[in-house]
Amino acid sequence: MTLFMTFTVLGLVLGAVYAIAASGLVLTYNTSGIFNFAHGAQAMIGAFLYYQLQAVWGVPTIVSVALMLLVVGPLMGFLLHRFVMGGLRDTAEVTKIVVTVAILLGFVALSQWAWDPQEARMSKMFFGADSYVTVRGVTIRYHEIICLLAAAGIAVGLRLLFTRSRMGVLMRATVDDPDLLRLNGHDPERVAGLAWALGSTLAVLAGILITPVAGGALEANALTLLVIDAFAAALFGRLRSIPRTFVGAMVLGLTSTYLVAYAPSEWTWVTNLRDALPMIVLFVVLLVLPQDRLRGAAVRTRERYEVPTVRRAAVWAVVMVVATVAFRQLIDDSSVGTLILGLSFAIIALSLTVLTGYAGELNLAPVSFGAIATIVAFHSGISGTGLAARMNLVGLVAGVLAAAVTGALVALPALRLRGLYLALATLAFGGFVSSMVLRETQTRSWFGHDFAIFPNGNLIVSPLAVGPLDFADQNTFLYSAAAVFAVLGVGVVALRNSGYGRRLAAMKDSPAAAAMLGQRLVRLKLSVFMVSTAIAGLGGIFMSMALTSVTSEHFVYVLSLSLVMLTVVGGIGYVSGALFGGLLAGGGFTLVVGTFNELSIEHPVHAETFGILSHSFLVMTALVGIGVAQNPSGNFFEIFHGQRTLARAPEVRYTALAVTVLLYLLAYAEVIGTWTFGILVVVLWQALPALGRALRPDRLLSQDELAARAATPLELLGVDTPYPDRLGERLDRELGLPARHRQVTPVQSVVIAADHSSRPEEGVRHVTV
Amino acid sequence: MTSTELTAPVPAIDEDPVLELVGVRAAYGAIEVLKGVDLQVPAGSVVALLGPNGGGKTTTMKVVSGLMPTTAGEVWFAGRNVTGITATEASRLGVCSIPEGRGVFANLTVRENLWVATGTGARLADLEEAAYARFPRLADRRGQLAGSMSGGEQQMLALSRALGTDPAVLLLDELSMGLAPMIVSEMYDIVGGLAAEGISILVAEQFARVVLPIADTAALMLGGRVVKVGRPADVEDELSTTYLGG
Ligand SMILES: Nc1ncnc2c1ncn2[C@@H]1O[C@H](COP(=O)(O)OP(=O)(O)O)[C@@H](O)[C@H]1O
Ligand SMILES: [Mg+2]
């Protein structure tokens, strides 16, 4: 009985902290319509800052808590709203998700910058772990009592806020119709800002409370994930109801502790199950959630993508392979691996182009599908031993199929629901893979066979050999990866241009209309999700082969999220966006950070500067991701748009091509370095539209733009020309001067109206009123 | 001249109109929708803004209520140049706007909707009293979600905002949209009552007939301009013969 009570108390405490975290999430979701994936990262930052104040700087506990809850939390929320979230109105759900994901990544990078992850830090309980009361043999620490009280207080407080206070009512109103709120004399920005301040404060509180409960270790990734567990609790309340969210949190907390207490001791995997529990619960809740009503009209969003023709895509595919071969000649052998890794990631990112760019759904764990494919390929397709071991085609195909089937299983419960829920399902799947599948390192009996799924936590993935192609040769591998990406790229463009692709686009624009036209949305979504995860699986196997030996560290959620974010930054509707995202996520980071590290070893005097640069590179990338809020179609949209205008002046392009070849030859002859070559080429092509307009204005500017250039500037109007009355009016208008004096001389206006009988309305006005 | 001058003893020239638009232009992105609108709402009068779909009536309403910025021209309110004020400020100055479509929060209850309406300084109790006195049906549904009520009841709730907050100008956009004729005339009876209390009203309607009984002046809006201002009957004639095809 005492054991039961002890575990009940522990479960309730855990549930209480989940509840606090989840309620903040529900609060901001209901006032802004934004599901804040960065909520956990905010909690993590809160925990670190509190540690800094209380443990490092020795600020008294009560003062630290007050500072965190009254200053840091609200300020963080207010700034987030002011600079990021407020700008997310009228964007697609995908954009909203990606922006909060970018904030998550930014916060994690920031915390690892400020607090070196190599150092161990422990967060202590309030009043220490030794202050407790004992009730009938059950020990309850003061800290735990505080958790329970805080949760209860917040439950009551939020309920009162939402039903008994006008501010609460306004918060619920603002997500519906901010303009109507304005017409009622309120300022929706202020209301939403307050909601974000409150939501962030709840996140910070959850972070401070949960860290000691969860063992006390301050570790950025683990803490961020811990609060993501609260998502499951929020789903219990369908992201709307605070009371149900609290119930969900308690169920989650209790199940988790009972599992540890009462599971049979031969279940060695129970700790893994416990870690995966919130994600499993999230999945189960998705299964029972009722179907959303389909939105009627097409959503008016700011994202725009253009679809290239298959022919154009094929040309670019050839260009890409040729460029890869040419670039290979510039780099030394040690960098080839990085490039292969980048291309493998680009293949994974291509799965997002299909799923998100074409169909408008989101997968937040593409790399985890790669993990499944890798494991299946490893178990089914390796022949030979030692250095002669190779993966065969069977393994590759089996891996890809496994990823597709897993994709179908993951997507099934969420297909009836909105995109956000599918995103959550994939996130849950990613969590499940990390905490259960990749931890299956022991040999066990599976379906009558004894084997370990992830032997010793480290898979040696041998290179693929198909006929004459042997990936053990780095060059073969590199060119094959480029060719696979190019072919798949053309393939997805062809898919988009087919009838199937148009159905996907219709579903993305207006699910209701697509359903009305007799399309089976569920089947459509399921098939596209399977295609997408199959591609992700293929990319995952390539990635594992490129790394040769993979551990669970290679499939962490941060990697998936970075990839998703970078692909959106590049432009998720484009194959080139996938290439950009993949190269940066797979190769770019290691390359840039590695280069900075080398530089700091070479020039120890500047080591600090290079350290800052390498850290700020990570944070900057997240900032670029947040910038998606301003530019939701991705960077390539602008670039393509600029490049397309050059079609009317092909000589500009040919010149640029010649310069590129010249630069290449210089790099080949080692006159300039590879970095210099890369940067110069990027700058050249980025600046080309502007250069072209400056050099060939007659070809590239439209009539209007030319006219605007030729027109007299406002301040010179009438200087050496006659000065009619209407010119005065125009100047007044352009300068925003009061127009009222015009009425004082009605006679004159009537005369003007008579002069220009083509505009009779002015005359009418003065006759009748 | 106009009927306003027949009823009002003071010449309109000396008195500032409550609301005046001078050469107002406005655009959605690059598309200019209002191309120099001139319009006056004299104190205490009801002006009907008529015209076929797409003429720019709703956009004009948005400009006046502060939801939409102007690109040129001026908006005057009771002798003050208020060009460029926000909707929040405008509503606090006494501009009460019932927008096109539903002017209620579907996910709030009737009472909570009225609570939101207290943003301009009225008290909830007064608002509730005024609304329930005029529309007893709302009193029975005070705890019901506004989105689950009939279209007519929703419009009553929207109009209640004008009843309890004592605005100086009331803007009504397509009050009749999607409502049964019976309800429409009931609504306009109430609008007429508000006009009799001295509230200046600008009402936009595509179908002129429903507003004619209460309007003092009518303005015809076409292609982003007010092309004719005059007695309601005259403007309605022109509207129905020329633009709505009888
Ligand atoms: N949100 C919008 N974006 C772009 N154009 C719009 C928008 N709203 C209205 N328009 C255009 O502005 C013009 C005037 O519309 P509106 O003011 O609604 O007219 P009315 O209310 O008289 O029917 C129409 O041509 C319409 O297509
Ligand atoms: Mg309209």
Coordinates of N, CA and C and ligand atoms in Angstrom, one line a residue, chain A residues 300, chain B residues 28-29 31 33-34 51-60 62 100 173-174 204 206 221, ligand 1:
Chain A
R300 N -6.7 31.4 -48.0 CA -5.9 32.4 -48.7 C -4.6 32.6 -47.9
Chain B
Y28 N -6.0 47.0 -52.4 CA -5.6 45.7 -51.8 C -4.3 45.3 -52.6
G29 N -3.2 45.4 -52.0 CA -1.9 45.2 -52.6 C -1.8 46.2 -53.8
I31 N -3.8 46.4 -56.4 CA -5.1 46.6 -57.1 C -5.8 47.8 -56.4
V33 N -8.8 49.8 -55.4 CA -10.3 49.5 -55.3 C -11.1 50.8 -55.2
L34 N -10.6 51.6 -54.3 CA -11.3 52.9 -54.2 C -10.5 54.0 -54.9
G51 N -25.3 50.1 -54.6 CA -24.5 49.8 -55.8 C -24.3 48.3 -55.9
P52 N -24.0 47.9 -57.1 CA -23.9 46.5 -57.4 C -22.6 45.9 -56.7
N53 N -22.6 44.6 -56.7 CA -21.5 43.9 -56.1 C -20.1 44.3 -56.6
G54 N -19.1 44.4 -55.8 CA -17.8 44.8 -56.2 C -17.6 46.3 -56.5
G55 N -18.6 47.1 -56.1 CA -18.4 48.5 -56.3 C -17.5 49.2 -55.4
G56 N -17.3 48.5 -54.3 CA -16.3 49.1 -53.3 C -17.0 49.6 -52.0
K57 N -18.3 49.1 -51.8 CA -19.0 49.5 -50.6 C -18.3 49.0 -49.3
T58 N -18.0 47.7 -49.3 CA -17.4 47.1 -48.2 C -16.1 47.8 -47.9
T59 N -15.3 48.0 -49.0 CA -14.0 48.6 -48.8 C -14.1 50.0 -48.2
T60 N -15.1 50.8 -48.6 CA -15.4 52.1 -48.0 C -15.7 51.9 -46.6
K62 N -14.7 49.6 -44.6 CA -13.4 49.2 -43.9 C -12.6 50.5 -43.7
E100 N -19.6 43.2 -42.7 CA -20.4 42.3 -43.6 C -20.3 40.8 -43.1
D173 N -23.0 47.1 -42.9 CA -22.7 46.6 -44.2 C -23.5 45.4 -44.5
E174 N -24.4 45.5 -45.5 CA -25.3 44.4 -45.9 C -25.9 43.7 -44.8
A204 N -24.7 50.3 -46.1 CA -24.4 49.8 -47.4 C -25.3 48.6 -47.8
Q206 N -26.7 46.2 -51.3 CA -26.7 46.0 -52.7 C -28.2 46.1 -53.2
M221 N -22.6 53.9 -55.7 CA -21.2 53.6 -55.8 C -20.9 52.6 -56.9
Ligands
LIG1 N1 -9.4 41.0 -49.7 C1 -9.4 41.4 -50.9 N2 -8.3 41.3 -51.7 C2 -8.3 41.7 -53.0 N3 -9.4 42.3 -53.6 C3 -10.5 42.5 -52.9 C4 -10.6 42.1 -51.5 N4 -11.8 42.4 -51.1 C5 -12.5 43.0 -52.1 N5 -11.7 43.0 -53.2 C6 -12.0 43.6 -54.5 O1 -12.4 44.9 -54.3 C7 -13.5 45.3 -55.1 C8 -14.5 45.9 -54.2 O2 -15.0 45.0 -53.3 P1 -16.0 45.4 -52.1 O3 -15.6 46.6 -51.4 O4 -16.2 44.1 -51.3 O5 -17.4 45.7 -52.9 P2 -18.9 45.6 -52.5 O6 -19.0 45.6 -51.0 O7 -19.5 46.9 -53.0 O8 -19.5 44.4 -53.1 C9 -14.0 44.1 -55.8 O9 -13.6 44.1 -57.1 C10 -13.3 43.0 -55.0 O10 -12.9 41.9 -55.9

